[in-house]
């Protein structure tokens, strides 16, 4: 049953030709202009590092958790950041459960390079006791709906989740100062992560002979396009990563044009993410202020235990 | 004897329920169900051609994939998949589409107690959204027995950990007859008194268990009404194509 031809989703030849012909007149099938992004909506369920991002029809959920572990031997003073991408069969009938396929691995690697190698998240501040205890941050990205351009949506979900994640505060204690005490959130306010900059992934699609260039392809356009390229840039104009894995060849000037486009798009998306995070944090703070008695109940609970 | 619940609910009070249908675009059917802070997403693809190996090709096959919020898939997830699969097999009419597979995918968005019941409720809504033929729907509830012997409904995660025992119960949803009152409901009786699935954890006495069943059944009528109202409201929305 796995991978039966009758179960795979394929575009008909008529659909493909329609998309290509429309693109010749700079018309996209969902009415957008070639360099227009779909509507991005960022939602936070609860302020514990979980975010849900909707980019048009694409939906991705990002979840951040942290654990105290022993650091790597060659980096005793740094915490670790790891990204797990789940191409859930929920998102697309062709996604199989089990081991991640090529696309999932590529997506994970692009986001990983953008976040870790550009040092967007400060790993040195995650060190509690050098050589013994550091925080290992784990980002789980669940793809819920594949409407095209999973990389960009997953990247935004990861960033939004990282910005709203709070790790418990801990202090050194014990007899020789070698024990780590983790304080529960009711006693001490958990701390946010130090994020220096936001690397935003922007994906381009290339369509053959006429040199047509698109930003943010939908899954219909992805089935037709000849090549793709993802550029991870931040609002300061730094290039964090560029990924172009095969597909058709593209002249140099097109790459430079893409870079300029990517930088301008990154600025607007960064602003959107920051606004959403700020609005959520404000609301969360207001909720805490309105119920000052809730902390009392928790403390009594602990005493009864 | 009053039990002091952290969020101020009474013994028999359920957490606020919220559900929505048709959230995803690619899936044939999708639903999201939340009880308090527990939130589960379900998606259904089907019927797809062919059955899996070792499955009876003369009947439709149901495949369940459970995705936890974080971490790797372990034995607990496999257990949930098996329970969900057997529950859904008993409510779906398997002879309508033989030699096909219907995939049900569950994604846990947040776990704050009563996870399996929420998942079963979400899966049933998603099946309706996809148009998979079922005999009736299933509503699921979690009942637990406190150390003091009191039976409490719909616990949060903290409450579940403190309880002596708890049971996940699945009942068929209540029959809303279009026949006039007083007509013989001979066929309705066995369904209404049936119990589809029961999973217990911990030690409880036989009397406690029967008491849980009673309470669970009473709560299931409320859940059925909620489910029915929600499905009817959204059925007036436009249908999905492709």
Short mmCIF file of C-alpha atoms in Angstrom, two decimals:
data_model
loop_
_atom_site.label_atom_id
_atom_site.label_comp_id
_atom_site.label_asym_id
_atom_site.label_seq_id
_atom_site.Cartn_x
_atom_site.Cartn_y
_atom_site.Cartn_z
CA UNK A 1 0.00 0.00 0.00
CA UNK A 2 2.92 2.30 0.71
CA UNK A 3 3.70 4.46 -2.26
CA UNK A 4 0.98 3.16 -4.52
CA UNK A 5 0.82 5.19 -7.69
CA UNK A 6 -2.91 5.65 -7.38
CA UNK A 7 -2.44 7.26 -3.99
CA UNK A 8 0.16 9.83 -5.04
CA UNK A 9 -0.97 13.36 -5.78
CA UNK A 10 0.08 14.61 -9.18
CA UNK A 11 -0.81 17.68 -11.14
CA UNK A 12 -2.34 17.06 -14.55
CA UNK A 13 -0.56 18.26 -17.68
CA UNK A 14 -3.34 20.81 -18.22
CA UNK A 15 -2.84 22.27 -14.76
CA UNK A 16 0.91 22.50 -15.27
CA UNK A 17 0.57 24.26 -18.61
CA UNK A 18 -1.98 26.65 -17.17
CA UNK A 19 0.38 27.66 -14.38
CA UNK A 20 3.30 28.13 -16.79
CA UNK A 21 1.31 30.15 -19.31
CA UNK A 22 -0.12 32.40 -16.61
CA UNK A 23 3.39 33.05 -15.29
CA UNK A 24 4.47 34.31 -18.69
CA UNK A 25 2.09 37.22 -18.12
CA UNK A 26 3.25 37.55 -14.48
CA UNK A 27 0.01 36.14 -13.13
CA UNK A 28 0.03 33.55 -10.35
CA UNK A 29 -2.86 31.18 -9.85
CA UNK A 30 -3.69 32.55 -6.40
CA UNK A 31 -3.72 36.15 -7.67
CA UNK A 32 -0.42 37.24 -6.12
CA UNK A 33 2.31 39.19 -7.86
CA UNK A 34 5.59 37.32 -8.45
CA UNK A 35 7.37 38.91 -5.47
CA UNK A 36 4.52 38.92 -3.03
CA UNK A 37 4.41 36.81 0.12
CA UNK A 38 1.27 35.10 1.34
CA UNK A 39 -0.35 36.27 4.51
CA UNK A 40 1.61 35.22 7.59
CA UNK A 41 -0.23 34.67 10.86
CA UNK A 42 1.69 33.78 14.03
CA UNK A 43 -0.21 32.41 16.98
CA UNK A 44 0.93 31.41 20.43
CA UNK A 45 -1.05 28.94 22.42
CA UNK A 46 0.58 29.35 25.80
CA UNK A 47 3.77 31.21 26.55
CA UNK A 48 5.92 28.14 26.98
CA UNK A 49 7.71 28.09 23.66
CA UNK A 50 5.01 26.76 21.34
CA UNK A 51 4.02 28.65 18.22
CA UNK A 52 1.75 28.00 15.29
CA UNK A 53 2.50 29.74 12.01
CA UNK A 54 0.19 29.88 9.03
CA UNK A 55 1.68 30.99 5.71
CA UNK A 56 -1.26 30.97 3.32
CA UNK A 57 -2.36 27.33 3.40
CA UNK A 58 0.85 26.04 4.94
CA UNK A 59 0.69 25.40 8.67
CA UNK A 60 3.62 24.61 10.94
CA UNK A 61 3.81 24.18 14.70
CA UNK A 62 7.06 24.86 16.54
CA UNK A 63 7.78 23.63 20.07
CA UNK A 64 10.86 24.46 22.15
CA UNK A 65 11.90 22.43 25.20
CA UNK A 66 15.06 22.44 27.28
CA UNK A 67 16.91 19.87 29.28
CA UNK A 68 20.01 19.93 31.47
CA UNK A 69 22.72 17.72 29.98
CA UNK A 70 26.46 17.24 29.98
CA UNK A 71 28.15 19.41 27.34
CA UNK A 72 30.25 18.09 24.47
CA UNK A 73 33.86 17.46 25.50
CA UNK A 74 35.28 19.91 23.00
CA UNK A 75 32.83 22.67 23.98
CA UNK A 76 32.52 22.55 27.74
CA UNK A 77 31.18 26.08 28.12
CA UNK A 78 28.44 26.05 25.49
CA UNK A 79 24.89 24.79 25.46
CA UNK A 80 23.47 22.90 22.48
CA UNK A 81 20.68 23.58 20.02
CA UNK A 82 19.07 20.77 18.06
CA UNK A 83 16.25 20.84 15.53
CA UNK A 84 13.91 17.96 14.82
CA UNK A 85 11.58 18.21 11.84
CA UNK A 86 8.54 15.99 11.60
CA UNK A 87 6.96 15.75 8.20
CA UNK A 88 3.71 14.51 9.64
CA UNK A 89 1.55 12.40 7.30
CA UNK A 90 -1.13 14.90 8.33
CA UNK A 91 0.36 17.51 6.05
CA UNK A 92 0.48 15.66 2.76
CA UNK A 93 -0.72 12.26 1.63
CA UNK A 94 2.73 11.51 0.23
CA UNK A 95 4.52 11.98 3.58
CA UNK A 96 5.21 8.60 5.12
CA UNK A 97 5.59 8.06 8.86
CA UNK A 98 8.93 6.80 10.14
CA UNK A 99 12.36 7.92 9.05
CA UNK A 100 12.51 11.46 7.66
CA UNK A 101 12.85 11.63 3.89
CA UNK A 102 15.21 13.84 1.87
CA UNK A 103 13.00 16.91 2.04
CA UNK A 104 12.66 16.71 5.79
CA UNK A 105 16.37 16.35 6.29
CA UNK A 106 17.12 19.25 3.92
CA UNK A 107 14.61 21.48 5.67
CA UNK A 108 16.09 20.63 9.05
CA UNK A 109 19.60 21.37 7.83
CA UNK A 110 18.68 24.73 6.31
CA UNK A 111 17.02 25.93 9.50
CA UNK A 112 19.83 24.49 11.59
CA UNK A 113 22.49 26.34 9.60
CA UNK A 114 20.53 29.55 9.75
CA UNK A 115 20.12 29.41 13.53
CA UNK A 116 23.20 27.71 14.83
CA UNK A 117 26.03 28.63 12.54
CA UNK A 118 25.03 32.27 12.36
CA UNK A 119 25.05 32.24 16.18
CA UNK A 120 21.54 33.65 16.34
CA UNK A 121 20.94 31.91 19.66
CA UNK A 122 23.61 32.59 22.25
CA UNK A 123 24.79 29.20 23.41
CA UNK A 124 27.33 30.47 25.94
CA UNK A 125 24.60 31.90 28.12
CA UNK A 126 23.16 28.38 28.33
CA UNK A 127 26.12 27.15 30.34
CA UNK A 128 25.40 26.64 34.03
CA UNK A 129 28.44 24.73 35.24
CA UNK A 130 31.29 24.46 32.77
CA UNK A 131 32.02 20.90 31.82
CA UNK A 132 29.12 19.48 33.84
CA UNK A 133 25.74 21.04 33.19
CA UNK A 134 24.48 23.00 30.21
CA UNK A 135 21.04 23.54 28.75
CA UNK A 136 20.23 21.57 25.60
CA UNK A 137 17.55 23.37 23.63
CA UNK A 138 15.43 21.15 21.44
CA UNK A 139 13.20 22.59 18.71
CA UNK A 140 10.49 20.30 17.33
CA UNK A 141 8.89 21.44 14.10
CA UNK A 142 5.66 19.69 13.19
CA UNK A 143 4.43 20.27 9.65
CA UNK A 144 0.66 20.19 9.87
CA UNK A 145 -0.43 21.29 6.40
CA UNK A 146 1.67 21.38 3.24
CA UNK A 147 0.52 24.31 1.11
CA UNK A 148 3.99 24.89 -0.30
CA UNK A 149 7.13 26.64 0.93
CA UNK A 150 7.60 24.63 4.10
CA UNK A 151 11.10 25.99 4.76
CA UNK A 152 10.06 29.59 5.27
CA UNK A 153 7.06 28.72 7.41
CA UNK A 154 9.04 26.28 9.56
CA UNK A 155 11.79 28.87 10.04
CA UNK A 156 9.32 31.50 11.23
CA UNK A 157 7.73 28.93 13.57
CA UNK A 158 11.14 28.07 15.05
CA UNK A 159 12.02 31.74 15.60
CA UNK A 160 8.64 32.59 17.13
CA UNK A 161 8.87 29.64 19.49
CA UNK A 162 12.43 30.55 20.52
CA UNK A 163 11.44 34.13 21.28
CA UNK A 164 8.58 33.11 23.59
CA UNK A 165 10.37 30.23 25.28
CA UNK A 166 11.35 30.70 28.90
CA UNK A 167 13.85 28.45 30.60
CA UNK A 168 13.78 27.87 34.36
CA UNK A 169 16.26 29.85 36.38
CA UNK A 170 18.86 27.81 38.16
CA UNK A 171 21.60 28.54 40.63
CA UNK A 172 24.60 26.73 41.94
CA UNK A 173 24.41 25.32 45.41
CA UNK A 174 25.32 22.37 47.50
CA UNK A 175 28.37 21.97 49.63
CA UNK A 176 31.07 22.67 47.08
CA UNK A 177 28.96 24.76 44.70
CA UNK A 178 28.87 21.88 42.25
CA UNK A 179 25.16 21.08 42.48
CA UNK A 180 22.63 22.76 40.26
CA UNK A 181 19.27 23.72 41.72
CA UNK A 182 16.54 24.29 39.18
CA UNK A 183 13.92 26.72 40.46
CA UNK A 184 10.30 25.98 39.52
CA UNK A 185 8.46 28.77 37.67
CA UNK A 186 6.28 29.58 40.70
CA UNK A 187 9.28 30.51 42.83
CA UNK A 188 11.48 32.31 40.33
CA UNK A 189 10.52 33.89 37.04
CA UNK A 190 11.86 31.85 34.11
CA UNK A 191 14.32 33.56 31.77
CA UNK A 192 14.08 34.15 28.04
CA UNK A 193 16.79 32.96 25.65
CA UNK A 194 19.32 35.40 24.28
CA UNK A 195 18.61 35.75 20.57
CA UNK A 196 21.00 38.11 18.81
CA UNK A 197 19.30 38.36 15.44
CA UNK A 198 16.53 36.66 13.48
CA UNK A 199 17.64 34.73 10.38
CA UNK A 200 14.71 34.62 7.96
CA UNK A 201 14.57 32.04 5.17
CA UNK A 202 13.20 33.26 1.83
CA UNK A 203 12.54 30.70 -0.89
CA UNK A 204 12.59 31.44 -4.61
CA UNK A 205 11.30 29.33 -7.47
CA UNK A 206 12.77 29.37 -10.97
CA UNK A 207 10.74 28.54 -14.04
CA UNK A 208 12.72 27.60 -17.09
CA UNK A 209 13.44 29.24 -20.32
CA UNK A 210 11.86 32.64 -19.83
CA UNK A 211 13.83 33.22 -16.64
CA UNK A 212 10.73 33.61 -14.50
CA UNK A 213 11.38 34.19 -10.82
CA UNK A 214 8.88 33.69 -7.98
CA UNK A 215 8.92 34.17 -4.25
CA UNK A 216 7.06 31.87 -1.81
CA UNK A 217 5.78 29.14 -4.15
CA UNK A 218 2.57 27.25 -3.35
CA UNK A 219 2.59 23.47 -3.63
CA UNK A 220 1.08 23.65 -7.10
CA UNK A 221 3.87 25.95 -8.25
CA UNK A 222 6.45 23.71 -6.56
CA UNK A 223 5.30 20.81 -8.70
CA UNK A 224 5.93 22.86 -11.84
CA UNK A 225 9.06 24.81 -11.06
CA UNK A 226 12.42 23.86 -12.48
CA UNK A 227 14.64 24.95 -9.60
CA UNK A 228 14.49 26.41 -6.11
CA UNK A 229 16.76 28.45 -3.92
CA UNK A 230 16.49 29.38 -0.25
CA UNK A 231 18.34 32.38 1.13
CA UNK A 232 18.54 32.90 4.86
CA UNK A 233 19.20 36.57 5.60
CA UNK A 234 18.57 38.79 8.56
CA UNK A 235 17.27 42.33 8.85
CA UNK A 236 20.82 43.71 9.19
CA UNK A 237 21.63 42.56 5.67
CA UNK A 238 23.83 39.61 6.72
CA UNK A 239 23.65 36.43 4.70
CA UNK A 240 23.30 33.47 7.05
CA UNK A 241 22.88 30.68 4.51
CA UNK A 242 22.14 30.10 0.83
CA UNK A 243 20.87 26.75 -0.36
CA UNK A 244 20.46 25.87 -3.99
CA UNK A 245 20.50 22.11 -4.38
CA UNK A 246 20.48 21.24 -8.06
CA UNK A 247 17.63 22.12 -10.34
CA UNK A 248 18.12 24.32 -13.37
CA UNK A 249 21.02 26.74 -13.72
CA UNK A 250 20.51 30.42 -12.96
CA UNK A 251 22.67 33.35 -14.11
CA UNK A 252 24.65 35.38 -11.58
CA UNK A 253 22.66 38.59 -11.94
CA UNK A 254 19.49 36.73 -11.01
CA UNK A 255 21.15 35.55 -7.80
CA UNK A 256 22.12 39.12 -6.93
CA UNK A 257 18.58 40.29 -7.64
CA UNK A 258 17.24 37.55 -5.38
CA UNK A 259 19.59 38.65 -2.62
CA UNK A 260 18.28 42.21 -2.75
CA UNK A 261 14.70 41.00 -2.72
CA UNK A 262 15.41 38.65 0.16
CA UNK A 263 16.89 41.42 2.31
CA UNK A 264 13.84 43.64 1.88
CA UNK A 265 11.42 40.79 2.57
CA UNK A 266 13.42 39.73 5.62
CA UNK A 267 13.01 43.18 7.14
CA UNK A 268 9.22 43.09 6.89
CA UNK A 269 8.94 39.51 8.14
CA UNK A 270 11.25 40.27 11.09
CA UNK A 271 8.98 43.14 12.03
CA UNK A 272 5.92 40.89 11.84
CA UNK A 273 7.48 38.27 14.09
CA UNK A 274 8.62 40.85 16.65
CA UNK A 275 5.21 42.51 16.71
CA UNK A 276 3.43 39.20 17.24
CA UNK A 277 5.81 38.18 20.04
CA UNK A 278 5.49 41.56 21.73
CA UNK A 279 1.69 41.54 21.57
CA UNK A 280 1.60 38.06 23.09
CA UNK A 281 4.11 38.83 25.85
CA UNK A 282 2.18 41.94 26.80
CA UNK A 283 -1.07 40.03 27.05
CA UNK A 284 0.60 37.31 29.09
CA UNK A 285 2.07 39.85 31.52
CA UNK A 286 -1.28 41.56 31.91
CA UNK A 287 -2.90 38.22 32.76
CA UNK A 288 -0.37 37.59 35.49
CA UNK A 289 -0.92 41.04 36.98
CA UNK A 290 -4.69 40.55 37.02
CA UNK A 291 -4.51 37.37 39.12
CA UNK A 292 -2.05 38.04 41.91
CA UNK A 293 -3.69 35.39 44.10
CA UNK A 294 -2.88 32.52 41.77
CA UNK A 295 0.73 32.40 43.01
CA UNK A 296 -0.56 31.99 46.59
CA UNK A 297 -2.56 28.91 45.71
CA UNK A 298 0.45 27.28 44.10
CA UNK A 299 2.65 27.88 47.09
CA UNK A 300 0.10 26.36 49.46
CA UNK A 301 -0.13 23.37 47.14
CA UNK A 302 3.60 22.80 47.46
CA UNK A 303 3.45 22.99 51.23
CA UNK A 304 0.71 20.37 51.36
CA UNK A 305 2.84 18.01 49.32
CA UNK B 1 -17.17 15.02 51.26
CA UNK B 2 -16.00 17.72 48.93
CA UNK B 3 -12.88 17.35 46.90
CA UNK B 4 -10.76 20.50 46.51
CA UNK B 5 -9.83 20.89 42.86
CA UNK B 6 -7.20 23.42 41.91
CA UNK B 7 -9.24 25.14 39.25
CA UNK B 8 -12.34 25.27 41.41
CA UNK B 9 -14.40 22.71 39.50
CA UNK B 10 -16.81 20.36 41.20
CA UNK B 11 -16.46 16.57 40.99
CA UNK B 12 -18.59 16.17 37.94
CA UNK B 13 -17.65 19.30 36.09
CA UNK B 14 -15.80 19.04 32.81
CA UNK B 15 -13.25 21.55 31.63
CA UNK B 16 -14.30 24.05 28.96
CA UNK B 17 -14.61 22.25 25.63
CA UNK B 18 -13.71 23.76 22.28
CA UNK B 19 -13.58 22.14 18.91
CA UNK B 20 -13.42 23.07 15.28
CA UNK B 21 -13.63 21.19 12.04
CA UNK B 22 -12.01 21.55 8.63
CA UNK B 23 -8.82 23.28 9.78
CA UNK B 24 -6.41 21.81 7.25
CA UNK B 25 -6.45 22.18 3.49
CA UNK B 26 -4.66 19.05 2.26
CA UNK B 27 -6.27 16.56 4.62
CA UNK B 28 -9.60 15.08 3.58
CA UNK B 29 -10.97 15.64 7.05
CA UNK B 30 -9.53 17.46 10.02
CA UNK B 31 -10.61 18.51 13.48
CA UNK B 32 -9.16 20.05 16.59
CA UNK B 33 -10.45 19.30 20.08
CA UNK B 34 -9.47 20.91 23.33
CA UNK B 35 -10.54 20.19 26.89
CA UNK B 36 -9.15 22.94 29.07
CA UNK B 37 -5.43 23.06 28.22
CA UNK B 38 -5.27 19.67 26.52
CA UNK B 39 -5.35 20.20 22.78
CA UNK B 40 -5.29 17.55 20.06
CA UNK B 41 -5.38 17.84 16.27
CA UNK B 42 -6.68 15.02 14.12
CA UNK B 43 -6.50 14.56 10.35
CA UNK B 44 -8.04 11.86 8.19
CA UNK B 45 -6.97 10.72 4.74
CA UNK B 46 -9.08 8.17 3.04
CA UNK B 47 -10.20 5.91 1.72
CA UNK B 48 -6.91 5.18 -0.04
CA UNK B 49 -6.38 2.22 -2.31
CA UNK B 50 -5.13 -1.04 -0.85
CA UNK B 51 -4.85 -2.45 2.62
CA UNK B 52 -1.70 -3.02 4.62
CA UNK B 53 -0.01 -6.40 4.85
CA UNK B 54 -1.74 -8.92 7.12
CA UNK B 55 -4.96 -6.96 7.02
CA UNK B 56 -8.18 -8.43 5.72
CA UNK B 57 -8.71 -7.15 2.15
CA UNK B 58 -12.44 -7.78 2.35
CA UNK B 59 -12.84 -4.97 4.82
CA UNK B 60 -11.65 -1.40 5.06
CA UNK B 61 -8.55 -0.96 7.14
CA UNK B 62 -7.94 1.87 9.60
CA UNK B 63 -4.40 3.06 10.23
CA UNK B 64 -3.63 5.33 13.16
CA UNK B 65 -0.49 7.42 13.50
CA UNK B 66 0.09 9.17 16.83
CA UNK B 67 2.53 12.05 16.91
CA UNK B 68 3.58 13.23 20.39
CA UNK B 69 4.29 16.89 21.11
CA UNK B 70 8.00 16.33 21.58
CA UNK B 71 10.39 13.43 21.80
CA UNK B 72 10.60 10.12 20.02
CA UNK B 73 7.81 7.68 19.41
CA UNK B 74 7.85 5.00 22.06
CA UNK B 75 5.71 2.24 23.50
CA UNK B 76 3.15 4.61 24.98
CA UNK B 77 2.43 6.11 21.56
CA UNK B 78 2.15 2.65 20.02
CA UNK B 79 -0.32 1.67 22.73
CA UNK B 80 -2.43 4.74 22.07
CA UNK B 81 -2.38 3.97 18.35
CA UNK B 82 -3.62 0.44 18.98
CA UNK B 83 -6.42 1.54 21.32
CA UNK B 84 -7.54 4.25 18.93
CA UNK B 85 -7.46 1.86 15.99
CA UNK B 86 -9.62 -0.74 17.74
CA UNK B 87 -12.06 1.93 18.92
CA UNK B 88 -12.45 3.44 15.47
CA UNK B 89 -12.76 0.01 13.88
CA UNK B 90 -15.80 -0.67 16.00
CA UNK B 91 -17.57 2.53 15.01
CA UNK B 92 -16.75 2.62 11.29
CA UNK B 93 -18.75 0.56 8.81
CA UNK B 94 -15.86 -1.44 7.40
CA UNK B 95 -17.77 -3.29 4.72
CA UNK B 96 -18.68 -0.20 2.70
CA UNK B 97 -15.26 0.34 1.13
CA UNK B 98 -13.38 -2.98 1.13
CA UNK B 99 -9.70 -3.14 0.30
CA UNK B 100 -9.06 0.48 1.26
CA UNK B 101 -7.13 2.16 4.01
CA UNK B 102 -8.22 5.18 5.98
CA UNK B 103 -5.39 6.93 7.79
CA UNK B 104 -6.06 8.84 10.98
CA UNK B 105 -3.22 11.04 12.17
CA UNK B 106 -3.25 12.47 15.69
CA UNK B 107 -0.97 15.35 16.65
CA UNK B 108 -0.73 16.29 20.30
CA UNK B 109 -0.55 20.06 20.64
CA UNK B 110 -0.61 20.08 24.42
CA UNK B 111 -1.05 17.46 27.11
CA UNK B 112 -2.74 18.50 30.33
CA UNK B 113 -4.52 15.30 31.33
CA UNK B 114 -7.19 13.19 29.59
CA UNK B 115 -5.10 12.99 26.43
CA UNK B 116 -6.46 9.76 24.99
CA UNK B 117 -10.13 10.78 25.43
CA UNK B 118 -9.47 14.10 23.70
CA UNK B 119 -7.74 12.27 20.87
CA UNK B 120 -10.69 9.89 20.42
CA UNK B 121 -13.11 12.80 20.33
CA UNK B 122 -10.97 14.68 17.82
CA UNK B 123 -10.61 11.57 15.64
CA UNK B 124 -14.39 11.08 15.52
CA UNK B 125 -14.94 14.68 14.45
CA UNK B 126 -12.28 14.32 11.78
CA UNK B 127 -13.94 11.15 10.48
CA UNK B 128 -17.20 13.03 10.13
CA UNK B 129 -15.40 15.89 8.39
CA UNK B 130 -13.89 13.43 5.90
CA UNK B 131 -17.20 11.70 5.29
CA UNK B 132 -16.07 8.23 6.36
CA UNK B 133 -19.18 6.10 6.94
CA UNK B 134 -19.71 5.30 10.62
CA UNK B 135 -22.47 3.59 12.52
CA UNK B 136 -22.48 6.19 15.25
CA UNK B 137 -19.86 8.33 16.90
CA UNK B 138 -17.87 7.77 20.03
CA UNK B 139 -17.49 10.15 22.95
CA UNK B 140 -14.76 9.63 25.43
CA UNK B 141 -14.20 10.73 29.00
CA UNK B 142 -11.68 10.19 31.75
CA UNK B 143 -12.88 9.28 35.23
CA UNK B 144 -10.57 8.92 38.14
CA UNK B 145 -10.80 7.63 41.68
CA UNK B 146 -9.15 9.74 44.33
CA UNK B 147 -7.39 8.30 47.36
CA UNK B 148 -10.41 9.31 49.43
CA UNK B 149 -12.63 7.14 47.25
CA UNK B 150 -14.37 9.99 45.41
CA UNK B 151 -14.91 9.74 41.69
CA UNK B 152 -13.76 12.82 39.77
CA UNK B 153 -14.30 13.58 36.07
CA UNK B 154 -11.89 15.04 33.53
CA UNK B 155 -8.70 15.45 35.54
CA UNK B 156 -5.81 17.74 34.66
CA UNK B 157 -2.35 16.25 34.43
CA UNK B 158 -1.47 17.11 38.03
CA UNK B 159 -4.72 15.59 39.26
CA UNK B 160 -4.14 12.42 37.22
CA UNK B 161 -0.77 11.93 38.87
CA UNK B 162 -2.21 12.28 42.36
CA UNK B 163 -5.15 9.94 41.83
CA UNK B 164 -5.27 6.35 43.03
CA UNK B 165 -6.63 5.09 39.71
CA UNK B 166 -8.16 6.43 36.55
CA UNK B 167 -10.08 5.05 33.61
CA UNK B 168 -10.48 6.23 30.02
CA UNK B 169 -13.99 5.33 28.91
CA UNK B 170 -15.48 5.48 25.44
CA UNK B 171 -19.23 5.37 24.94
CA UNK B 172 -21.30 5.52 21.75
CA UNK B 173 -22.86 8.92 21.38
CA UNK B 174 -26.48 9.36 22.36
CA UNK B 175 -29.15 8.52 19.86
CA UNK B 176 -31.15 11.48 18.63
CA UNK B 177 -34.19 9.78 17.30
CA UNK B 178 -36.35 11.30 14.56
CA UNK B 179 -39.08 8.79 15.41
CA UNK B 180 -41.95 10.07 17.59
CA UNK B 181 -41.81 9.47 21.31
CA UNK B 182 -43.13 6.17 22.50
CA UNK B 183 -42.16 4.14 19.43
CA UNK B 184 -40.39 0.88 20.19
CA UNK B 185 -36.68 1.56 20.53
CA UNK B 186 -35.67 -2.08 20.77
CA UNK B 187 -32.61 -1.51 18.66
CA UNK B 188 -31.63 1.68 20.49
CA UNK B 189 -31.30 0.03 23.90
CA UNK B 190 -28.21 -2.10 23.42
CA UNK B 191 -26.29 0.78 21.76
CA UNK B 192 -27.12 3.24 24.50
CA UNK B 193 -26.02 0.95 27.25
CA UNK B 194 -22.91 -0.23 25.51
CA UNK B 195 -19.35 0.71 26.26
CA UNK B 196 -16.86 0.67 23.43
CA UNK B 197 -13.51 0.97 25.15
CA UNK B 198 -12.27 1.06 28.71
CA UNK B 199 -8.62 1.48 29.72
CA UNK B 200 -7.79 1.61 33.41
CA UNK B 201 -4.64 2.51 35.28
CA UNK B 202 -4.08 1.82 38.93
CA UNK B 203 -6.11 -0.13 41.45
CA UNK B 204 -9.79 0.46 42.00
CA UNK B 205 -12.55 -1.62 43.55
CA UNK B 206 -15.34 -3.12 41.43
CA UNK B 207 -17.87 -0.74 42.97
CA UNK B 208 -15.67 2.24 42.16
CA UNK B 209 -15.40 1.06 38.58
CA UNK B 210 -19.16 0.74 38.14
CA UNK B 211 -19.60 4.14 39.70
CA UNK B 212 -17.09 5.54 37.20
CA UNK B 213 -19.09 3.97 34.38
CA UNK B 214 -22.28 5.59 35.61
CA UNK B 215 -20.71 8.98 35.92
CA UNK B 216 -18.97 8.60 32.60
CA UNK B 217 -22.19 7.71 30.84
CA UNK B 218 -23.97 10.72 32.31
CA UNK B 219 -21.18 12.99 31.15
CA UNK B 220 -21.15 11.34 27.74
CA UNK B 221 -24.67 12.59 27.00
CA UNK B 222 -23.45 16.14 27.60
CA UNK B 223 -20.46 15.53 25.37
CA UNK B 224 -22.69 14.05 22.67
CA UNK B 225 -24.87 17.15 22.72
CA UNK B 226 -21.84 19.38 22.42
CA UNK B 227 -20.50 17.30 19.54
CA UNK B 228 -23.83 17.28 17.73
CA UNK B 229 -24.33 21.01 18.11
CA UNK B 230 -20.87 21.72 16.78
CA UNK B 231 -21.19 19.40 13.81
CA UNK B 232 -24.57 20.79 12.86
CA UNK B 233 -23.39 24.37 12.99
CA UNK B 234 -20.46 23.77 10.71
CA UNK B 235 -22.29 21.57 8.24
CA UNK B 236 -23.80 24.66 6.68
CA UNK B 237 -20.34 25.86 5.62
CA UNK B 238 -19.12 25.26 2.07
CA UNK B 239 -17.74 21.81 1.31
CA UNK B 240 -14.17 21.14 0.32
CA UNK B 241 -13.18 20.20 -3.22
CA UNK B 242 -9.99 18.36 -4.09
#
